[in-house]
PDB file of C-alpha atoms in Angstrom:
ATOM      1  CA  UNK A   1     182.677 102.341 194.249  1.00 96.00           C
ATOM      2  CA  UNK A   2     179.511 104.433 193.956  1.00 98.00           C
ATOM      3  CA  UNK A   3     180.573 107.785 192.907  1.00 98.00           C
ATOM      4  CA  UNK A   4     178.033 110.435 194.362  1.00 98.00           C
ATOM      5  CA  UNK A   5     177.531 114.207 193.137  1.00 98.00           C
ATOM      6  CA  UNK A   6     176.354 115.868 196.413  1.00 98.00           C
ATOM      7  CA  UNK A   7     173.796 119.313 195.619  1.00 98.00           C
ATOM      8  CA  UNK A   8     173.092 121.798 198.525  1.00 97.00           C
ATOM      9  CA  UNK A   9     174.612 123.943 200.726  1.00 97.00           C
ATOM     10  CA  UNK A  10     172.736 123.523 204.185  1.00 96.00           C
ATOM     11  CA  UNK A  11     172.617 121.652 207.457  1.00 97.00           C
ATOM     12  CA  UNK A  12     171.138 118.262 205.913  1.00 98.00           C
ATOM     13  CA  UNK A  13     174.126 119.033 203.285  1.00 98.00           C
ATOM     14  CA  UNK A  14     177.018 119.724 205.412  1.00 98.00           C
ATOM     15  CA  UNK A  15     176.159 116.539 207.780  1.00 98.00           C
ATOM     16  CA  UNK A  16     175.637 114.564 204.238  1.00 98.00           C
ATOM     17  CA  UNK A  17     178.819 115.458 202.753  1.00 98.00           C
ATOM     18  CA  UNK A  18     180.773 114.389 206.096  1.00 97.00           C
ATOM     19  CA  UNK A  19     178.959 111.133 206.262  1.00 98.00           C
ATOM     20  CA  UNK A  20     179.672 110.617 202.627  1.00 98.00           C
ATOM     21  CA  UNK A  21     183.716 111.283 203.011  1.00 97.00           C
ATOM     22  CA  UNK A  22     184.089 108.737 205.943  1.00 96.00           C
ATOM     23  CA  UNK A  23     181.387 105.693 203.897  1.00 97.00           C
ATOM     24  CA  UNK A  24     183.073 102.257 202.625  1.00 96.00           C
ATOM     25  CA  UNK A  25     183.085 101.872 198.532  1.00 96.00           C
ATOM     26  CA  UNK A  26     181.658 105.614 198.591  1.00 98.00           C
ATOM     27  CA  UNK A  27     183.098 108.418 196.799  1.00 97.00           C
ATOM     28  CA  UNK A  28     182.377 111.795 196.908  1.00 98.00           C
ATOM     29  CA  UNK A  29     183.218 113.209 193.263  1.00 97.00           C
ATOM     30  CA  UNK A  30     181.788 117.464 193.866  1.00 96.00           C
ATOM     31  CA  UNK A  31     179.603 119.122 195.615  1.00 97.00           C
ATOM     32  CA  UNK A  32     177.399 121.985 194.179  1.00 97.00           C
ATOM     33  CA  UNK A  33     175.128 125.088 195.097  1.00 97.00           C
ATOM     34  CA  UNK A  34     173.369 127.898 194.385  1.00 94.00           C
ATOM     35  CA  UNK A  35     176.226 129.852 195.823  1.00 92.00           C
ATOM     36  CA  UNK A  36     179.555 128.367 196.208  1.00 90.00           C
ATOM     37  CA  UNK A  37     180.528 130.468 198.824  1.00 93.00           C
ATOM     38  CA  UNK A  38     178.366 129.055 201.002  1.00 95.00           C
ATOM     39  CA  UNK A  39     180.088 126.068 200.894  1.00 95.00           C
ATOM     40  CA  UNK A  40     182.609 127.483 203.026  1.00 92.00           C
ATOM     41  CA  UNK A  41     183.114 124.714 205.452  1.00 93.00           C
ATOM     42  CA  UNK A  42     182.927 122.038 203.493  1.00 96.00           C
ATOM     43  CA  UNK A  43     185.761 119.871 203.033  1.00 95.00           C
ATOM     44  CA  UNK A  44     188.518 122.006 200.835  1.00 93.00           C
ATOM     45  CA  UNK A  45     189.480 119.168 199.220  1.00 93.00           C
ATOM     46  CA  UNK A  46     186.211 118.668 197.379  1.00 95.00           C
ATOM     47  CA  UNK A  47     186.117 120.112 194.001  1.00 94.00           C
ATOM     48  CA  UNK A  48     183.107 122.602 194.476  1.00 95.00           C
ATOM     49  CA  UNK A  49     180.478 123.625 191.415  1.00 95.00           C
ATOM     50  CA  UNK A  50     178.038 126.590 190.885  1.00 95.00           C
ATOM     51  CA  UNK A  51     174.435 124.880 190.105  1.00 95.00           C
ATOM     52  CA  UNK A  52     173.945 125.310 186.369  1.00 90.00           C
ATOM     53  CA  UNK A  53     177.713 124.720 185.412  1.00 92.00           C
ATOM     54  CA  UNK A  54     178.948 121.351 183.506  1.00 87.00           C
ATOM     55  CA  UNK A  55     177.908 119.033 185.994  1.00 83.00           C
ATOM     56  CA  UNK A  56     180.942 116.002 186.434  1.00 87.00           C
ATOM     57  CA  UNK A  57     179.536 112.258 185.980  1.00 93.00           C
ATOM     58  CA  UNK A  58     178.255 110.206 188.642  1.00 97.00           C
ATOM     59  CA  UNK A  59     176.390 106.894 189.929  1.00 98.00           C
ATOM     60  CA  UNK A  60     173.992 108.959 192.211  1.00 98.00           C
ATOM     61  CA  UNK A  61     173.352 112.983 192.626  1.00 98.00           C
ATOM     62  CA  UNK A  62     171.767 113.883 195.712  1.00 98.00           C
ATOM     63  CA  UNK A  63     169.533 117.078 196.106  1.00 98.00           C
ATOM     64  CA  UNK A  64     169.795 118.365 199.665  1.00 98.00           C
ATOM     65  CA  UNK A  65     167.896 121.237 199.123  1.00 98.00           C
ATOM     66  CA  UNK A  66     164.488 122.692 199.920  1.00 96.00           C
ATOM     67  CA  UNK A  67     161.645 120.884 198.759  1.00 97.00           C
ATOM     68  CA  UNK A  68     160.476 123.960 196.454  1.00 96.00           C
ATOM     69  CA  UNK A  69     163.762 124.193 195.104  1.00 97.00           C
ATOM     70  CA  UNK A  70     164.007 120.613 193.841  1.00 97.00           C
ATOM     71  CA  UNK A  71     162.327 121.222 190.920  1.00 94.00           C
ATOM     72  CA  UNK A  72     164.301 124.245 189.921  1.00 94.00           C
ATOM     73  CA  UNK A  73     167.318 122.120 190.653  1.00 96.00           C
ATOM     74  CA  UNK A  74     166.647 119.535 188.371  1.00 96.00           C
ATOM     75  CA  UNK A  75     166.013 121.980 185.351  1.00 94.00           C
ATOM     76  CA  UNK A  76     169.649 122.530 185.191  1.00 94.00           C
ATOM     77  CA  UNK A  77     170.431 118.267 185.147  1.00 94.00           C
ATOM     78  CA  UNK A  78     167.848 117.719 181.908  1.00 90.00           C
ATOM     79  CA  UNK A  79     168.785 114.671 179.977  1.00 87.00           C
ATOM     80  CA  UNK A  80     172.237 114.022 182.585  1.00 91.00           C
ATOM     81  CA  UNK A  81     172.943 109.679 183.130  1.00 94.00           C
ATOM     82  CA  UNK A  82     172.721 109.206 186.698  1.00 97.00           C
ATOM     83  CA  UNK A  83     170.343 107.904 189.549  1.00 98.00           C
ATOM     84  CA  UNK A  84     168.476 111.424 191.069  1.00 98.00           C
ATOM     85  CA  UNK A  85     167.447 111.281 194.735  1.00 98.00           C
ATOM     86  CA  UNK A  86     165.776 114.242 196.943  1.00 98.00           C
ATOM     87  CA  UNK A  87     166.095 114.028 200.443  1.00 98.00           C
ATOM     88  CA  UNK A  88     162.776 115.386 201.471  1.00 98.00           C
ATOM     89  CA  UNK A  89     160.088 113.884 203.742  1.00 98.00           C
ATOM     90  CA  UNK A  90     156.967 115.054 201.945  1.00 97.00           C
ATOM     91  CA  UNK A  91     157.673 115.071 198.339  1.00 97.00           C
ATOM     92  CA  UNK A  92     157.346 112.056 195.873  1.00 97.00           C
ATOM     93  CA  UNK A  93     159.341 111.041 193.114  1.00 97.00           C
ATOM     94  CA  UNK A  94     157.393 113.042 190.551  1.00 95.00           C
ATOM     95  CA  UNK A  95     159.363 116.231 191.357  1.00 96.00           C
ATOM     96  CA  UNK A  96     162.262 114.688 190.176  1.00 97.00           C
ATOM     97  CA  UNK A  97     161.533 115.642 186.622  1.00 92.00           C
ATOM     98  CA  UNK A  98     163.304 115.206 183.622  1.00 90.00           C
ATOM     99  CA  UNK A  99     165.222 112.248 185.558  1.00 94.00           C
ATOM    100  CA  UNK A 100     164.816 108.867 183.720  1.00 93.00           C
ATOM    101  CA  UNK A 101     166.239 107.167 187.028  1.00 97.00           C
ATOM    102  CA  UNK A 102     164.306 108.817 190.592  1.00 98.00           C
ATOM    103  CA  UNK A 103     164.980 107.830 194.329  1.00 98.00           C
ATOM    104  CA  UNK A 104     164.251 109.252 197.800  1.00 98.00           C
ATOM    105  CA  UNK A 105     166.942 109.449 200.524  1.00 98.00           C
ATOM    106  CA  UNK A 106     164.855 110.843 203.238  1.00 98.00           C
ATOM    107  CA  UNK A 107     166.855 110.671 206.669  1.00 98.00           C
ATOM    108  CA  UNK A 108     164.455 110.830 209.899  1.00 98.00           C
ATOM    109  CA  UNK A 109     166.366 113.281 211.636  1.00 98.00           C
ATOM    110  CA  UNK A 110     167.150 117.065 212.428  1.00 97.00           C
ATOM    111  CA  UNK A 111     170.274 118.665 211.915  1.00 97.00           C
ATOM    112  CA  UNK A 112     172.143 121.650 212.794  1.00 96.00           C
ATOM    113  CA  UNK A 113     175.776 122.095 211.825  1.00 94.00           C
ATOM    114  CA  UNK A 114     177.295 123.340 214.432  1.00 93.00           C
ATOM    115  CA  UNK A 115     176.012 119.827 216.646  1.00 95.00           C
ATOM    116  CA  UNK A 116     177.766 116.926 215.773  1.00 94.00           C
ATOM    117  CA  UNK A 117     175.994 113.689 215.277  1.00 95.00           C
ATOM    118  CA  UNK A 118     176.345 110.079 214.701  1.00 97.00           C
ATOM    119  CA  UNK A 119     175.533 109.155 211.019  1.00 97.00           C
ATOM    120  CA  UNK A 120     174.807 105.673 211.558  1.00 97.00           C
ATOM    121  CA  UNK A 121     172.078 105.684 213.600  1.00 97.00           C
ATOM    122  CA  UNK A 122     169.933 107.979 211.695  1.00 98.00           C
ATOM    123  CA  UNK A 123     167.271 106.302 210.358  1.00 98.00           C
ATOM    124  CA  UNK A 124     167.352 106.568 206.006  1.00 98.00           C
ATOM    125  CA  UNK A 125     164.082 106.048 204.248  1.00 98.00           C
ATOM    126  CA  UNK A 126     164.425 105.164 200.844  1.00 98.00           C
ATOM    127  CA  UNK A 127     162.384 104.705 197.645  1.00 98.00           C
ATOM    128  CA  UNK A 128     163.017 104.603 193.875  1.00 98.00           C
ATOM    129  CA  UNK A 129     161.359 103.739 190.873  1.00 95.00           C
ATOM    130  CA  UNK A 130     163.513 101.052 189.316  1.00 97.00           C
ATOM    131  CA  UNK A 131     164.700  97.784 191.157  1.00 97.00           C
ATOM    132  CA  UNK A 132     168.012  98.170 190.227  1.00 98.00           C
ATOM    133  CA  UNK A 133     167.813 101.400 191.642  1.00 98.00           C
ATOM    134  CA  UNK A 134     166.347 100.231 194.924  1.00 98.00           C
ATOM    135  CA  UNK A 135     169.559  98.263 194.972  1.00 98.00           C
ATOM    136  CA  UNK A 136     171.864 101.055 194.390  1.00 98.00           C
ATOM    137  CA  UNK A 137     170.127 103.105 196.750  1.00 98.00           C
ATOM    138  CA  UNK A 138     170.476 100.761 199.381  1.00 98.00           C
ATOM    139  CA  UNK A 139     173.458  99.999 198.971  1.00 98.00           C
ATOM    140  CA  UNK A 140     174.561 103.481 199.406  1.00 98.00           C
ATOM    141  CA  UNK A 141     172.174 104.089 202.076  1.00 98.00           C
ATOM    142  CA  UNK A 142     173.817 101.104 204.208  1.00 98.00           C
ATOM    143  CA  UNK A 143     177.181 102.596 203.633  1.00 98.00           C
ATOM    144  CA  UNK A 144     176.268 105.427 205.496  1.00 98.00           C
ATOM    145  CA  UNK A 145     173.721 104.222 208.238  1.00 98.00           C
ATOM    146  CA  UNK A 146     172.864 101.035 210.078  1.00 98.00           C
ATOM    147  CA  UNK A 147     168.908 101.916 209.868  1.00 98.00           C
ATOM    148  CA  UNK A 148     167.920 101.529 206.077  1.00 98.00           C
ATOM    149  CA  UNK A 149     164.148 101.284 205.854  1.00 98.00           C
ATOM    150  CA  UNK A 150     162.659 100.672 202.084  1.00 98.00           C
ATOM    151  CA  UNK A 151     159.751 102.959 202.701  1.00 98.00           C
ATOM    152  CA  UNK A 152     156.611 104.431 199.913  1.00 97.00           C
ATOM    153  CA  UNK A 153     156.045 107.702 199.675  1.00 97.00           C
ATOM    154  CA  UNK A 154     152.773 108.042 201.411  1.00 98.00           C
ATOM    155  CA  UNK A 155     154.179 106.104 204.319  1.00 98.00           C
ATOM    156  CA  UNK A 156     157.029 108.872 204.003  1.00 98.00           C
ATOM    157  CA  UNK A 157     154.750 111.553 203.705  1.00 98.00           C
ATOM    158  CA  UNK A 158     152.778 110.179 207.309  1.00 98.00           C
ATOM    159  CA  UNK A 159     155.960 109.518 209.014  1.00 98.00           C
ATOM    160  CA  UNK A 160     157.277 113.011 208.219  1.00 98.00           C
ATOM    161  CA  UNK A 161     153.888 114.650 209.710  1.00 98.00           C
ATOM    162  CA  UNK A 162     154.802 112.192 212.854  1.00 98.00           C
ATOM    163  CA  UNK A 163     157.960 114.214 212.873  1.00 98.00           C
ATOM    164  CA  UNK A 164     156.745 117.397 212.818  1.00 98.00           C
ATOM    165  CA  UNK A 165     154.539 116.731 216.036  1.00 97.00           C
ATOM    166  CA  UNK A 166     157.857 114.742 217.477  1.00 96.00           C
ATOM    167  CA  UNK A 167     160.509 117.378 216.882  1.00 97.00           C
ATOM    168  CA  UNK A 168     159.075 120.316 215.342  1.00 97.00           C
ATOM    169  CA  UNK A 169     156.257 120.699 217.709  1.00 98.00           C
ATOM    170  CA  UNK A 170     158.003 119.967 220.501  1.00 97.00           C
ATOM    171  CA  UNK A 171     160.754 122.252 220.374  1.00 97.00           C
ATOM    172  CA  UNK A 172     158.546 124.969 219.901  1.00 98.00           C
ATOM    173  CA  UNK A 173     156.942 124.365 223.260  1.00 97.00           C
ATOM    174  CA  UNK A 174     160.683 124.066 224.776  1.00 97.00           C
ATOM    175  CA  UNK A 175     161.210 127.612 223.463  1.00 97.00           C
ATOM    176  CA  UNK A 176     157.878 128.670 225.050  1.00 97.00           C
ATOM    177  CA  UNK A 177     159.145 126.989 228.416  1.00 97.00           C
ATOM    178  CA  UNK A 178     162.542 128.928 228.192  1.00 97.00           C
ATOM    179  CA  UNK A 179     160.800 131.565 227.552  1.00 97.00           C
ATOM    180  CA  UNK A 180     158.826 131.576 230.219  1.00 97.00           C
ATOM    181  CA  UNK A 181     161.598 130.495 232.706  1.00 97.00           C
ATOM    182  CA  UNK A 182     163.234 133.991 231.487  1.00 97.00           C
ATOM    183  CA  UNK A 183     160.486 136.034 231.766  1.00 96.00           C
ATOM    184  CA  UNK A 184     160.775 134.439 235.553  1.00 97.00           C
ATOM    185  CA  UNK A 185     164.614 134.697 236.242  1.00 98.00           C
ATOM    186  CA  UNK A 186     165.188 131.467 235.564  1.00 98.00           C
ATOM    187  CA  UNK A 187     168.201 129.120 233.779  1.00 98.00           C
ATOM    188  CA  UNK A 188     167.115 127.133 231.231  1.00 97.00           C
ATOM    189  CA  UNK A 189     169.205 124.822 232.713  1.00 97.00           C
ATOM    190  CA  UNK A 190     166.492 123.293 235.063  1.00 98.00           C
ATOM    191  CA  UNK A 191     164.288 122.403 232.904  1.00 97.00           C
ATOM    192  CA  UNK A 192     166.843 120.171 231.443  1.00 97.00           C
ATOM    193  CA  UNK A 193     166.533 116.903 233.778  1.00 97.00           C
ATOM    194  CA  UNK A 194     162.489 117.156 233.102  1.00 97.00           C
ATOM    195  CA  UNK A 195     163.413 116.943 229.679  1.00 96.00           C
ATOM    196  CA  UNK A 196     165.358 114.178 229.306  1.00 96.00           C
ATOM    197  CA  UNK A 197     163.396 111.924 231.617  1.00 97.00           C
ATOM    198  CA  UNK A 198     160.144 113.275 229.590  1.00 96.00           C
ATOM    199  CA  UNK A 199     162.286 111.675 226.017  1.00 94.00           C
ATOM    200  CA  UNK A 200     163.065 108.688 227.794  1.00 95.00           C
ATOM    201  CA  UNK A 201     159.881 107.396 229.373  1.00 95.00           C
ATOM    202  CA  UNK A 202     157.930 108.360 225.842  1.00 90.00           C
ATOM    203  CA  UNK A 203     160.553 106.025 224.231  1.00 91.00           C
ATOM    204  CA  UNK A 204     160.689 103.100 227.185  1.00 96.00           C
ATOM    205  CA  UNK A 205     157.149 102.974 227.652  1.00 95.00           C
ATOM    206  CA  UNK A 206     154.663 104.967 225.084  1.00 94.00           C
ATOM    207  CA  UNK A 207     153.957 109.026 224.854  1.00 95.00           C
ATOM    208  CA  UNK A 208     150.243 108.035 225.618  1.00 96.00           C
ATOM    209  CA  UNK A 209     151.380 106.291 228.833  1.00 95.00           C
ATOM    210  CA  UNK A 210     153.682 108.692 229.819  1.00 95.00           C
ATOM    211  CA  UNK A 211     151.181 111.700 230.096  1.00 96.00           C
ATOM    212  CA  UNK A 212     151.286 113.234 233.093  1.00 97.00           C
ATOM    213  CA  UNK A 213     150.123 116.676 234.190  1.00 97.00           C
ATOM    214  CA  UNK A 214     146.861 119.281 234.696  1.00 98.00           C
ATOM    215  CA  UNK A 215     144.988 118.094 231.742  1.00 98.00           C
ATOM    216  CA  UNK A 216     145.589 114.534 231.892  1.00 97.00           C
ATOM    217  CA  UNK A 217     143.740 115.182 235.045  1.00 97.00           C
ATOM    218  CA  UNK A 218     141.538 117.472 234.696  1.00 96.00           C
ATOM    219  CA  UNK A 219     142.816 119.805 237.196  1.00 97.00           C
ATOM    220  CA  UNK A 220     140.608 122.427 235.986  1.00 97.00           C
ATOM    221  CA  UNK A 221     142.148 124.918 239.337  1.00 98.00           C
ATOM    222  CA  UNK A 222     145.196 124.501 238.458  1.00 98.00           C
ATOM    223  CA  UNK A 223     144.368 125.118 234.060  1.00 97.00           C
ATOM    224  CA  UNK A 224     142.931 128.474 234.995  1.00 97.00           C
ATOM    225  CA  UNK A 225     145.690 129.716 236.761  1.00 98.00           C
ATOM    226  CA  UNK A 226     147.918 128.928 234.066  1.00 98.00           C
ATOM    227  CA  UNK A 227     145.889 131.102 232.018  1.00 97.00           C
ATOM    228  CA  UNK A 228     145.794 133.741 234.202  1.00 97.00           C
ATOM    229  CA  UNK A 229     149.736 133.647 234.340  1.00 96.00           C
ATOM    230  CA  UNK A 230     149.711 133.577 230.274  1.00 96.00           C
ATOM    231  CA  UNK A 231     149.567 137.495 228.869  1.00 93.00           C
ATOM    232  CA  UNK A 232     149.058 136.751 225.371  1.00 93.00           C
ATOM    233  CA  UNK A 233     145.781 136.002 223.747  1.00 97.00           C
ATOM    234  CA  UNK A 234     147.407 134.258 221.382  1.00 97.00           C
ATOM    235  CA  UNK A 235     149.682 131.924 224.030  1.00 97.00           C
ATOM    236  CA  UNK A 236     146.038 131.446 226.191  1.00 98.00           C
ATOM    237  CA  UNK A 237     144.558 130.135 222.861  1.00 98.00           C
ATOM    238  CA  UNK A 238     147.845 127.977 222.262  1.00 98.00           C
ATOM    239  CA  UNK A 239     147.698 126.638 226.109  1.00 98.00           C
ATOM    240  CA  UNK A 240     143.816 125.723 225.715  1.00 98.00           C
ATOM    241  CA  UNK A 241     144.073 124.104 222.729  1.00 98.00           C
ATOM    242  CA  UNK A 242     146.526 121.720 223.350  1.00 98.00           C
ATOM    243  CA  UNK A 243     145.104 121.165 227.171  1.00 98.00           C
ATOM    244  CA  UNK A 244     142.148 119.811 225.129  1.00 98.00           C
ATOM    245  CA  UNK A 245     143.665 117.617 223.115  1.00 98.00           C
ATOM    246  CA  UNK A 246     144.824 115.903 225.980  1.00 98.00           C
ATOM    247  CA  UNK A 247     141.829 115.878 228.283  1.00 97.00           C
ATOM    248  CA  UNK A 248     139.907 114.477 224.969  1.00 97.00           C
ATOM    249  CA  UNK A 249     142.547 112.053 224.607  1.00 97.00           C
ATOM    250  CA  UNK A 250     141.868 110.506 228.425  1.00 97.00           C
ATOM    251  CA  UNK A 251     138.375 111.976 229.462  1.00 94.00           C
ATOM    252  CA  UNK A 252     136.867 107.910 229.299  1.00 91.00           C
ATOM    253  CA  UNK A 253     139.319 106.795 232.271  1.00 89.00           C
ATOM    254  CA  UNK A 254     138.744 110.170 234.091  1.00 77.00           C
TER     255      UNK A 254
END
């Protein structure tokens, strides 16, 4: 049974701490944060900790917190037996100071608590500094998702960048579509369809493949009156910008 200490109080957290009650030869020992109340939520059961209190023993404490707050984090665990692991994309194990046993439990995915989601088939990158604890971590890692990929921390650090264009990125530009569907009168709603067959052909085929539209084209007419529709200097500079990228990105088979 690998007992697990679970630190952090957010979305990543909340999702974490459900995954980690329903996971085979897991056990979920306490959770912690800044501010216990904001573990309202949680499951009651759980015997809850402020962070800087007398922290209870365990195989594995995971930090589901910011990445600028790992570091503060860890000043409270100095010297404490136990396998540390951050959950962040971008950060390597360095920040994990004053751990003698580091790890990275980074899962490729974005959560929100109030939508549910499907533990297993996030994707969990992992990395630590000892063999042993490459074992342990995997271990765990498998007892909570059927994707367990043993990845470095630049390779982390690249695929989390991918990420930010994938989800990040693109849900911007779906708030600037709703946006402008309001502005118009219009639901939301119909944009959804577009949306998912836009997800699915990227993923069946290849996002290069599957670009379609003015700039792939060069449909300079139909660019400018985009532009002219767009009242913000700011959201004209955001529209050209990205219409570049993608007319660079096919201009040779134009």
């Amino acid at each position: 049974m690998i007992r697990v200490v679970l630190i952090g109080s957010g979305n990543l957290a909340y999702h974490l701490h459900k995954a980690l009650l329903g996971a085979q030869d897991v056990s979920l020992v306490g959770l912690v944060a800044r501010r216990p109340e904001a573990l309202a939520g949680f499951e009651a059961g759980l015997p809850k900790k402020k962070l800087g209190a007398t922290p209870d023993a365990a195989d594995v404490f995971i930090l589901a917190v910011a990445d600028s707050a790992i570091a503060q984090v860890m000043g409270h665990y100095q010297g404490k037996e136990g396998l540390f692991v951050h959950t962040s994309g971008a950060m390597g194990l360095e920040v994990l100071k004053g751990a003698s046993r580091q790890g990275v439990l980074y899962p490729l995915q974005t959560f929100t608590r109030e939508r549910p989601l499907d533990f297993q088939k996030v994707p969990l990158c992992i990395e630590a500094a000892k063999e042993s604890d490459t074992q342990l971590l995997t271990a765990l890692a498998r007892s909570l998702s059927s994707q367990v990929h043993e990845i470095p921390t630049e390779k982390r650090r690249a695929l989390h960048l991918a990420a930010v264009y994938v989800n990040n990125f693109s849900n911007h530009m779906m708030y600037l579509g709703e946006t402008i569907c309001a502005g118009a009168g219009l639901s939301k709603n119909i944009l959804g369809p577009l949306l998912e067959e836009t997800c699915a052909k990227a993923t069946a085929l290849s996002a290069y493949s599957a670009q379609t539209g003015p700039a792939r084209r060069n449909d300079t007419e139909t660019l400018q009156a985009h532009l002219h529709m767009l009242i913000g200097e700011k959201d004209k500079e955001l529209y050209t910008k990205i219409s570049e990228s993608i007319y660079r990105t096919y201009e040779q088979e134009l």
